[in-house]
Short mmCIF file of C-alpha atoms in Angstrom, two decimals:
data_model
loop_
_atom_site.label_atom_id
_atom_site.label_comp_id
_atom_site.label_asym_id
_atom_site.label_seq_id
_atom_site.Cartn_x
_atom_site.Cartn_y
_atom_site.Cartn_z
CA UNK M 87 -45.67 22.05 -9.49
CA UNK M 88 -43.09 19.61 -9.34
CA UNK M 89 -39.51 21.26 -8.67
CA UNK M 90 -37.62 18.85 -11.18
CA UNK M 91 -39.77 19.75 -13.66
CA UNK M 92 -39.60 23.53 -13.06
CA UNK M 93 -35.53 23.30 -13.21
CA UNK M 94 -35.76 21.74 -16.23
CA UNK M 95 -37.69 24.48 -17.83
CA UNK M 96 -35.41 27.19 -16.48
CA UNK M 97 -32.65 25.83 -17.95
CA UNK M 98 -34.16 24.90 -21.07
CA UNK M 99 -35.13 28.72 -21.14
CA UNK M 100 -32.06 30.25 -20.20
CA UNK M 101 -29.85 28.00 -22.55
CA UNK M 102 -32.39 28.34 -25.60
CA UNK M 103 -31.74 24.63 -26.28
CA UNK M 104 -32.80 21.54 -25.37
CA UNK M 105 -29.97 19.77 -25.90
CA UNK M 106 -27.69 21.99 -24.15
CA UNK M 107 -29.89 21.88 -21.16
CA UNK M 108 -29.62 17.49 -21.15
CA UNK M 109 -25.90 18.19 -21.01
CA UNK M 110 -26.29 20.80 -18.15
CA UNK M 111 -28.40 18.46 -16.36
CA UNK M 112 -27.08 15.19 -17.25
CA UNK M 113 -30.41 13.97 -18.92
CA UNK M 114 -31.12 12.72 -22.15
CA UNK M 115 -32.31 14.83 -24.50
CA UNK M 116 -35.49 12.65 -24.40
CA UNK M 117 -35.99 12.85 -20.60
CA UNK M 118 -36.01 16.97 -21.15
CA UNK M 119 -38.43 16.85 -23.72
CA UNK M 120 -41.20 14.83 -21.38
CA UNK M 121 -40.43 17.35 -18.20
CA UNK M 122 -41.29 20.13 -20.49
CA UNK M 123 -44.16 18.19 -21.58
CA UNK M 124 -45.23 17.05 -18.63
CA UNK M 125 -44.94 20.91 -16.94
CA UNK M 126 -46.84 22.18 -19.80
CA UNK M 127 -49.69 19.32 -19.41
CA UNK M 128 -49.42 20.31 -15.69
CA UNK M 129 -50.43 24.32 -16.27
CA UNK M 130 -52.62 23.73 -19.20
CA UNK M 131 -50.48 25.94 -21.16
CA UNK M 132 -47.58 26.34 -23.70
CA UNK M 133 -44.36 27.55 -22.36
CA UNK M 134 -41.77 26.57 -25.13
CA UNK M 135 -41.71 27.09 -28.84
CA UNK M 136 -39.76 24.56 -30.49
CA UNK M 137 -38.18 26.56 -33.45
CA UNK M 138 -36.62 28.72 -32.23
CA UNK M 139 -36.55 26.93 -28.21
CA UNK M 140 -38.14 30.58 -26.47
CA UNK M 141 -40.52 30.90 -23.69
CA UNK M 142 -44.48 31.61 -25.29
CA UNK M 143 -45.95 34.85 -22.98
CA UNK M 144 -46.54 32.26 -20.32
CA UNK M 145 -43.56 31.21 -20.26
CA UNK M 146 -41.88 34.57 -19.71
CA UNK M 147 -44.42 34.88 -16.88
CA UNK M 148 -43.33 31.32 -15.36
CA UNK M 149 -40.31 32.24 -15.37
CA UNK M 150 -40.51 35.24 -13.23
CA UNK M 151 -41.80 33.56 -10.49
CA UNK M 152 -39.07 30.18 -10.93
CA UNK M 153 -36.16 31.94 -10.09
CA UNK M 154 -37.56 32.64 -6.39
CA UNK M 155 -38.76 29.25 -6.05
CA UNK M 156 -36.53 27.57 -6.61
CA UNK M 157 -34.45 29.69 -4.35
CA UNK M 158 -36.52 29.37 -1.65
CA UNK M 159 -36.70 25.03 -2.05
CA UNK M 160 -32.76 25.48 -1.79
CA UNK M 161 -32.64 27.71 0.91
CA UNK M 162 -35.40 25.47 2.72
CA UNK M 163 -33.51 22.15 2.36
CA UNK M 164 -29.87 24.26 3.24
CA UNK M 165 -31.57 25.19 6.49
CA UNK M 166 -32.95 21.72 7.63
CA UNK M 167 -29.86 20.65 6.72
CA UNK M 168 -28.32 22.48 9.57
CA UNK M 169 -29.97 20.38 11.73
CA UNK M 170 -28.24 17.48 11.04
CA UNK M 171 -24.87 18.79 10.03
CA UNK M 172 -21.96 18.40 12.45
CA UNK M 173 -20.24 21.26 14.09
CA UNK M 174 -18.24 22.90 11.29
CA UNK M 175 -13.97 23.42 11.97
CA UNK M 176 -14.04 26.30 9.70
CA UNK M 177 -16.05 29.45 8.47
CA UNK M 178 -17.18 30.09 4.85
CA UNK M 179 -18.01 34.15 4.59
CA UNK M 180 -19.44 35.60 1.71
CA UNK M 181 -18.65 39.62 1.63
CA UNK M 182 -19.63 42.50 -0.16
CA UNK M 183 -16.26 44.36 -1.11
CA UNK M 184 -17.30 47.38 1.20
CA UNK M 185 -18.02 45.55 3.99
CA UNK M 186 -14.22 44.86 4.25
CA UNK M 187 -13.48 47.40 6.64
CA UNK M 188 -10.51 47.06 9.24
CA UNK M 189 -12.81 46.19 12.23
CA UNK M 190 -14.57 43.22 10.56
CA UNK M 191 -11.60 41.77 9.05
CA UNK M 192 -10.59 42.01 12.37
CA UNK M 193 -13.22 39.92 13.91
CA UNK M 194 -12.43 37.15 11.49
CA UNK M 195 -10.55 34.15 13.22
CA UNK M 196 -7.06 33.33 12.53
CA UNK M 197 -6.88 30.06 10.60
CA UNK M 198 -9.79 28.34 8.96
CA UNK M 199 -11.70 31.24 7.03
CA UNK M 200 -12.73 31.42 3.55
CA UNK M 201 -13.76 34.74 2.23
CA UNK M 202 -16.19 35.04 -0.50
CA UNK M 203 -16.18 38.42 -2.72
CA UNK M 204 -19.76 38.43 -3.95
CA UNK M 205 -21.96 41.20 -5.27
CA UNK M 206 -24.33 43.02 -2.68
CA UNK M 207 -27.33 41.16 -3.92
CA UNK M 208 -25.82 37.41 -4.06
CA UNK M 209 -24.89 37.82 -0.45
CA UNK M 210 -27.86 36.50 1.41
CA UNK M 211 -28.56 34.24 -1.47
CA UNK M 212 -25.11 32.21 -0.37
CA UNK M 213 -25.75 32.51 3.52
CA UNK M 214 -29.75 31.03 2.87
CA UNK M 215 -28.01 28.79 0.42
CA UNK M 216 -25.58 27.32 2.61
CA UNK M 217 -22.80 28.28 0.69
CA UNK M 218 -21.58 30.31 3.37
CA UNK M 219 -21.98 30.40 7.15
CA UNK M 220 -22.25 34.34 7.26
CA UNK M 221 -22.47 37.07 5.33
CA UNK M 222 -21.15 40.71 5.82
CA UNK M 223 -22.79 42.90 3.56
CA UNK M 224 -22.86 46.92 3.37
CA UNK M 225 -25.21 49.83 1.58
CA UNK M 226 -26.25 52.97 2.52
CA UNK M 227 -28.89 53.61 4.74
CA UNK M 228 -30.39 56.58 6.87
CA UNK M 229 -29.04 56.46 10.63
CA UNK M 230 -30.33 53.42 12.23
CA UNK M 231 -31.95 52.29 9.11
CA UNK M 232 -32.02 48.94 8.03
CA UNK M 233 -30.40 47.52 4.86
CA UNK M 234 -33.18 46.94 2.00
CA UNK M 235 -31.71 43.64 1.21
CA UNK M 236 -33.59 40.82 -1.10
CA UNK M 237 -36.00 38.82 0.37
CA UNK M 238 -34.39 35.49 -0.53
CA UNK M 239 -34.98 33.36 2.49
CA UNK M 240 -35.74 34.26 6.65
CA UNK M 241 -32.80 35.74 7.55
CA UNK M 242 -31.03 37.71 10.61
CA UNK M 243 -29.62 40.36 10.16
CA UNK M 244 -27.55 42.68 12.72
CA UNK M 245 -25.64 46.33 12.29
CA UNK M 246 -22.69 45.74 13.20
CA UNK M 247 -21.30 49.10 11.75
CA UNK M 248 -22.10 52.29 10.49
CA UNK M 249 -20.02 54.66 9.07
CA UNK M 250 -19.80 58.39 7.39
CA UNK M 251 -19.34 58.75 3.65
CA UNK M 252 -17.20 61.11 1.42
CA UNK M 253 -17.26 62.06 -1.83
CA UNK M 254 -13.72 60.91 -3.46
CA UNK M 255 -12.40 63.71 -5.94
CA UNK M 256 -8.76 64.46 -7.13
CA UNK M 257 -7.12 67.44 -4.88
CA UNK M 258 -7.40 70.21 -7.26
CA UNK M 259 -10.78 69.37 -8.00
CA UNK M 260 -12.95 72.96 -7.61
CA UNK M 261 -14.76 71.58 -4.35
CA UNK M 262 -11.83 69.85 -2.89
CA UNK M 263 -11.94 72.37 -0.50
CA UNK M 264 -15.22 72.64 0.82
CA UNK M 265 -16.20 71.05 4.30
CA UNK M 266 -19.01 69.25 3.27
CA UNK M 267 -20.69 68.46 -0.08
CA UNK M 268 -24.53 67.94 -0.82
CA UNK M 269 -25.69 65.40 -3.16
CA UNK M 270 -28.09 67.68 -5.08
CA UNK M 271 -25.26 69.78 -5.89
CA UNK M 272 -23.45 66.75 -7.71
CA UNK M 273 -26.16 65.52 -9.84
CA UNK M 274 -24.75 66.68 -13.01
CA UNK M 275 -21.16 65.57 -12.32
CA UNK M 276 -19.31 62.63 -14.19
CA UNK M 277 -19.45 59.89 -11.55
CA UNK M 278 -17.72 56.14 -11.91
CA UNK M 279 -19.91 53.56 -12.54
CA UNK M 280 -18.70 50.82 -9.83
CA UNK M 281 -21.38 48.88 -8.82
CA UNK M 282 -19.06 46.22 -6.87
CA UNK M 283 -16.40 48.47 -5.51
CA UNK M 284 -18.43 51.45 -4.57
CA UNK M 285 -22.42 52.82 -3.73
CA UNK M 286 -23.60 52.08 -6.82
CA UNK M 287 -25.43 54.89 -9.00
CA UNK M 288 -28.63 53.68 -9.25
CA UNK M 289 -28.81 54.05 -5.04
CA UNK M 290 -27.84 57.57 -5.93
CA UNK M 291 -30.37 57.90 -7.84
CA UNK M 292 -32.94 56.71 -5.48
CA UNK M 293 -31.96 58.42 -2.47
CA UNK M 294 -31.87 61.87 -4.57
CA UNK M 295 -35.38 61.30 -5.57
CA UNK M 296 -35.00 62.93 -8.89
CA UNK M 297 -36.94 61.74 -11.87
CA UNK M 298 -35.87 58.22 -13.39
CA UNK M 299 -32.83 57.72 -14.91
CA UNK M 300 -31.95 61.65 -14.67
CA UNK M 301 -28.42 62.46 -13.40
CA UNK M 302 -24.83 60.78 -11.49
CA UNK M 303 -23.94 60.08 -15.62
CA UNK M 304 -21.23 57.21 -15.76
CA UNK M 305 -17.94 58.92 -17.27
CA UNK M 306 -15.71 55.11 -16.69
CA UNK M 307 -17.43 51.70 -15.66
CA UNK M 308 -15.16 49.74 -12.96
CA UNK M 309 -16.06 46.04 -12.96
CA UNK M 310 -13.66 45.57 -10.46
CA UNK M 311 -14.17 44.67 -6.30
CA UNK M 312 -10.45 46.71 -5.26
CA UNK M 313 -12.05 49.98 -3.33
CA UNK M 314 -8.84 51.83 -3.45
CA UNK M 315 -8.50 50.95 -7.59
CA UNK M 316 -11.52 53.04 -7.52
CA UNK M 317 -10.74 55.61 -5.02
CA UNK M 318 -7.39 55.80 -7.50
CA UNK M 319 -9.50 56.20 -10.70
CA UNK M 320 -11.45 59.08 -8.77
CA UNK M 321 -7.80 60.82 -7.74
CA UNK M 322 -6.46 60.30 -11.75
CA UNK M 323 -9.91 62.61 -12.71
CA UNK M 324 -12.05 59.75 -14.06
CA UNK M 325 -15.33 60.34 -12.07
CA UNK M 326 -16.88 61.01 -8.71
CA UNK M 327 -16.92 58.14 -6.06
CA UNK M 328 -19.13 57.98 -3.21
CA UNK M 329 -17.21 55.40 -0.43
CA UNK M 330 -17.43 54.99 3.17
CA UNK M 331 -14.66 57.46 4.93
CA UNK M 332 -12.29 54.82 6.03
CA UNK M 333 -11.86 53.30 2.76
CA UNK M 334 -10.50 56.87 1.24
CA UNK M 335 -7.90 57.19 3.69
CA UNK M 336 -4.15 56.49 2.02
CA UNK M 337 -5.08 57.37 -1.32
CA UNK M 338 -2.79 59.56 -3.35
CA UNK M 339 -3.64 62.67 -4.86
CA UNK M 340 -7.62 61.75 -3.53
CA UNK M 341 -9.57 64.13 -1.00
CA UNK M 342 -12.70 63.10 0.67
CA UNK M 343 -15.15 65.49 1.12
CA UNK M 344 -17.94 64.42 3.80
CA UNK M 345 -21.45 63.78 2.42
CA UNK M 346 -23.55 66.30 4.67
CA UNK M 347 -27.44 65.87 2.57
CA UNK M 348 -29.09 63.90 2.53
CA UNK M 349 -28.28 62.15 5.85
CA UNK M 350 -26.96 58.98 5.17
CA UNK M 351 -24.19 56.62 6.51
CA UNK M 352 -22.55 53.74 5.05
CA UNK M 353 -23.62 50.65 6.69
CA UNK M 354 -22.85 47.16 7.48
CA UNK M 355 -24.81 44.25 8.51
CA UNK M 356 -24.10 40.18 9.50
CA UNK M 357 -26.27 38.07 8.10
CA UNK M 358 -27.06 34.48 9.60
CA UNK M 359 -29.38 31.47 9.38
CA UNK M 360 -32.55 32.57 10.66
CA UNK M 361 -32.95 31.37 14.30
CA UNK M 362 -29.25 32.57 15.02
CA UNK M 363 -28.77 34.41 18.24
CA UNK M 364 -29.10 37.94 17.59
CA UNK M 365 -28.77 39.79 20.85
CA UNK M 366 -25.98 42.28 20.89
CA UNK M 367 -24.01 42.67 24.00
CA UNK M 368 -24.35 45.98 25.87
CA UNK M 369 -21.22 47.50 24.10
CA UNK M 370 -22.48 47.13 20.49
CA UNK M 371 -25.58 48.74 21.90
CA UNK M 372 -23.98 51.78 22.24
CA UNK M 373 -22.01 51.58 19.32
CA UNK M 374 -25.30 51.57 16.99
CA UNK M 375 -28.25 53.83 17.28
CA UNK M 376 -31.68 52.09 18.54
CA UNK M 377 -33.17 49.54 15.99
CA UNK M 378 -29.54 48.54 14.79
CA UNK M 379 -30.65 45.02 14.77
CA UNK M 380 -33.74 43.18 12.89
CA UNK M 381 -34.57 40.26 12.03
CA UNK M 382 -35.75 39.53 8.63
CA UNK M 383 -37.47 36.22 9.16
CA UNK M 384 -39.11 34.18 11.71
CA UNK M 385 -36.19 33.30 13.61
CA UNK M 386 -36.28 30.40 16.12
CA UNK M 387 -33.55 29.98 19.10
CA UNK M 388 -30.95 28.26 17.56
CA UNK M 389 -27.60 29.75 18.20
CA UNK M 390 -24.50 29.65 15.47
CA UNK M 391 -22.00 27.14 17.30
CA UNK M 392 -18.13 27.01 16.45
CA UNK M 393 -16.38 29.81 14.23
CA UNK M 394 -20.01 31.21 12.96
CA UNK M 395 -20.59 32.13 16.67
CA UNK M 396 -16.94 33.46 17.53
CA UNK M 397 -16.99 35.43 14.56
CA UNK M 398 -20.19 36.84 15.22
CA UNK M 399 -19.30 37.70 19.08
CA UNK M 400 -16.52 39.40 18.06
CA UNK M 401 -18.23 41.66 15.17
CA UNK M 402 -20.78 42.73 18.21
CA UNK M 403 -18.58 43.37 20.95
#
């Protein structure tokens, strides 16, 4: 299945238009109309109608398996393209918002960075990419768990952080006082919907195990990245936030109640190339539990060189 082709058709589907896909592109509207052709001659099948432009049921099939694909031919040619590039002055990080904590920003050199605000899931797609050197993202996780990240490209990824979390609530909130809150208990609550600035609600959802789509209602969406916006919103009465302890800290009129059940901890991970060094030195050993590190691909020797590697020295030390 030639690539071109499959591009083509991807955009032709996601733009319902022909046309708008040879401007996209910079084909003629001619040259569009033979890739689809020529794709559909290709599988033997249909994937277009014509009027209206929509994918057929084959289509809608092709097109689930395109988007990784393609991916993965763009993460492949990012990564031999490594090989040949010259040692980089600067350092391009993509970041979830929550992975901003004081200690990585931190490890970040002084001149020469870029930071990146992306959503959780478009992190590793911009490290396997190449459109960043590194990635710092953060979830929640059981102690010592790994991140369940998207399987984009063969990555490494390290813990470089783990951290309690608290329930954010205004101070005269009924269980402002109590040590420690358990999840079950705040099913039924009016939570903010922040997928970008905080955990977002369908993790709750999965971690509580409760049937599909039952509880942690939305009361305000937040389309925002700014944690303490949200840890704000939470103080004003708007909802129930669930953020890492550090980033509640300095908030007025908020309290932080500790999570105590289920056991979980905020956590943070790098992610590089695959084949970047990823031994930790013996004092980020004892900063994470056993199995902090993994690798998620088959990694060969290569080590980051320049900023990638000072940054990531610095994260593990």
């Amino acid at each position: 299945m030639d690539p071109h082709l499959l591009r083509t058709y991807v955009t032709v589907a996601r733009l319902a238009s022909f046309s708008e896909a040879a401007r996209e592109l910079g084909y003629t509207q001619s040259a569009v109309s033979q890739h689809i052709a020529a794709l559909e001659t290709d599988l033997g099948l249909p994937l277009l109608t014509r009027r209206p432009v929509a994918p057929t049921p084959a289509g809608e099939r092709l097109l689930e398996h395109a988007e990784a694909l393609l991916l993965r031919l763009e993460a492949a040619r990012a990564d031999l393209d490594r090989f040949a590039a010259a040692p980089r002055a600067t350092l391009s990080v993509a970041v979830s918002p929550l992975a901003l904590t004081p200690r990585t920003l931190a490890a970040l050199p002084a001149t020469g960075v870029t930071l990146r605000a992306l959503p959780r899931e478009q992190v590793p797609v911009a490290v396997a990419t190449g459109e960043a050197d590194a990635g710092l993202v953060d979830g929640i996780a059981a102690p010592s768990d790994p991140l369940r990240l998207p399987d984009v490209a063969p990555l490494t990824a390290t813990g470089v952080a783990e951290e309690p979390l608290a329930v954010v609530l205004p101070a005269h909130h009924p269980l402002a006082g109590r040590p420690g809150l358990r999840l079950d208990d705040l099913v039924d609550a009016r939570w903010l919907d922040a997928p970008a600035a905080g955990i977002p609600l369908d993790r709750l959802r999965a971690v509580h195990g409760g049937p599909a789509g039952r509880g942690f209602r939305p009361a305000l969406r937040y389309d925002g990245t700014d944690t303490r916006t949200l840890a704000a919103l939470a103080a004003a009465g708007h909802g129930l936030a669930l953020l890492p302890l550090v980033a509640t800290e300095g908030v007025p009129g908020a309290t932080a109640v500790p999570l105590v059940a289920p056991r979980l901890v905020h956590r943070t991970e790098l992610l590089l190339p695959a084949g970047a060094q990823r031994e930790l030195p013996a004092a980020a050993d004892r900063a994470l539990p056993a199995g902090a590190q993994h690798d998620r691909g088959p990694g060969a020797d290569r080590e980051p060189t320049g900023p990638v590697a000072e940054f990531a020295r610095r994260l593990k030390s």
